[in-house]
Amino acid sequence: MRIASVLEQETMDKKTILVVEDDPNVGESIRLLLKKRGYETLLASNGKEALPLFRQETVDLVITDLVMPKMDGIELLEEVKRLRPETEVIVISAQGTIEKAVQAIKLGAFDFIEKPINPRVISLVVERALEKQTLVLQNRDLRSKLEDKFHLKNIIGRSEKMVKIFELIQHIAPYDSSVLIVGESGTGKELIANAIHYKSPRASLPFVKVSCASLSEGIIESELFGHERGSFTGAIASRKGRFEMAHPGTLFLDEVEDIPPSTQIKLLRVLQEGEFERVGGNKTIQVNIRIIAASNRDLQEAVKNGVFREDLYYRLNVVNIKLPPLRERKEDIPFLINFFIDKFNQKYKMKVKGISQRAMNLLMDYEWSGNVRELENTIESILVIHSPEVIDLPHLPPEISEYREKPEVISIKIGTRLEEVEKELLIQTLKATKGNKRRAAELLGINVRTIHRKMEGKDEPFPA
Ligand SMILES: Nc1ncnc2c1ncn2[C@@H]1O[C@H](COP(=O)(O)OP(=O)(O)OP(=O)(O)O)[C@@H](O)[C@H]1O
Ligand SMILES: [Mg+2]
């Protein structure tokens, strides 16, 4: 049903074709021809005139002459592909420009047609180009719908918190806005960054990662922005930085809190204006990039302490995704365990069937300070060391089988009235069980009704 309606809509909407040709007679005749075939048309006499039209209007296809004053067809092609890579471009070649036409194909043009224009040929090529585009868009649409239906590919999570995050990702992926992902180590920040890129319209474009913490202050700028030959000792050749490599896709700035302040200001400029210079260079380079940043520390704290620029923080934090630690979503643990058993069964060609309930209980109780990464490593090493039929207590590493939640202590002054002691003990036990009265009753060796009764008179001394 859904696909049918997409198709209907596509055929109902008129496609818009931008024709760029410096010879007004040729331009006008192409335009008339396309109009007769039911297309909307826009006309420009060179690349420079065409670009603003292309930016403002929804253009589905560009047909451009190659040799034109001001901005030629090749430059226009490059600009169109940079701004909207999914737009197809058809080039017109006259005698003597075949070589240029071939170059255009290499740069991503869909096809070329030769002058003098044959109406039948141009209609055919236009139809094919639009068909290809529709197919590409539909495929993308279909694929992402199928994925959405179950989960984000390879990201497991049934807890309310994770489901909310998945919904947020579906919602924001198509936009170009910056995303800041915050979470403890091993919570899946990189996984989420990947998912956003591969769900975005930039999916088929570069996805480049920079681990800011691993770069010393001296080399981070040349790593990010590139450098020109001879700009510093050791710069024997000029080199593209990660920003140029990521263009026109997505750049993932991991551990962004480690970017030194002097570089933060340059980063801010790229975010605001999409431009920068290579180290030691004076040519301004323009890029079209989506930024996803990740941090395992609270950046707001870094802003307060003056180590992270506030303006940069706001630029990065347009969308904020906060990944909860595993201990706050224990209900995900069984699903993750099964996922990892499957994963490593495949990797090591094993046939581990599952996990016993008592082993599962211990894994659920454990604190997982290394989060999902620690859980994943644990399952992998159990499989590799024991290759058990079913994972059970003897297979668990000692830190897990011997793990007990640290005893919490309340201290009470000698001579405190018994009813005060009881009240304090009850309040603290409830705190420890996060308000779970059944569990608190179990711990205290009383029944739940007693707890209710005692709580009703909570603010007064408990009856003796
Ligand atoms: N929800 C999840 N489902 C399946 N696998 C996950 C999930 N979350 C994390 N993982 C796995 O756990 C490991 C750690 O994830 P990732 O590298 O994305 O964490 P991170 O937050 O970037 O960690 P760090 O802060 O240490 O860089 C990876 O192998 C990843 O595939
Ligand atoms: Mg990471």
Short mmCIF file of C-alpha atoms in Angstrom, two decimals, residues 217 220-221 224-225 243 253 256 258-277 307-313 315-316:
data_model
loop_
_atom_site.label_atom_id
_atom_site.label_comp_id
_atom_site.label_asym_id
_atom_site.label_seq_id
_atom_site.Cartn_x
_atom_site.Cartn_y
_atom_site.Cartn_z
CA GLU A 217 47.69 19.18 19.95
CA ILE A 220 45.22 17.70 15.20
CA GLU A 221 44.83 20.71 12.90
CA LEU A 224 41.41 17.81 10.46
CA PHE A 225 42.09 20.52 7.90
CA PHE A 243 37.12 17.46 6.49
CA LEU A 253 34.24 13.59 15.75
CA VAL A 256 35.20 15.73 20.90
CA ASP A 258 39.59 16.52 23.73
CA ILE A 259 39.83 19.11 20.98
CA PRO A 260 42.16 21.86 22.22
CA PRO A 261 40.67 25.38 22.50
CA SER A 262 42.80 26.78 19.66
CA THR A 263 41.30 24.22 17.30
CA GLN A 264 37.79 24.62 18.70
CA ILE A 265 37.50 28.06 17.16
CA LYS A 266 38.44 26.74 13.71
CA LEU A 267 35.96 23.95 14.09
CA LEU A 268 33.29 26.48 14.93
CA ARG A 269 34.00 28.30 11.68
CA VAL A 270 33.59 25.13 9.62
CA LEU A 271 30.32 24.43 11.39
CA GLN A 272 29.02 27.92 10.83
CA GLU A 273 30.33 28.73 7.39
CA GLY A 274 31.39 25.41 5.92
CA GLU A 275 34.84 26.72 5.13
CA PHE A 276 38.46 26.57 6.31
CA GLU A 277 42.04 26.74 5.07
CA VAL A 307 37.74 24.18 28.60
CA PHE A 308 35.07 23.86 25.92
CA ARG A 309 33.67 26.80 23.97
CA GLU A 310 30.04 27.43 24.70
CA ASP A 311 29.23 28.55 21.13
CA LEU A 312 30.77 25.37 19.75
CA TYR A 313 28.83 23.30 22.25
CA ARG A 315 26.51 24.23 17.40
CA LEU A 316 27.27 20.57 18.03
#
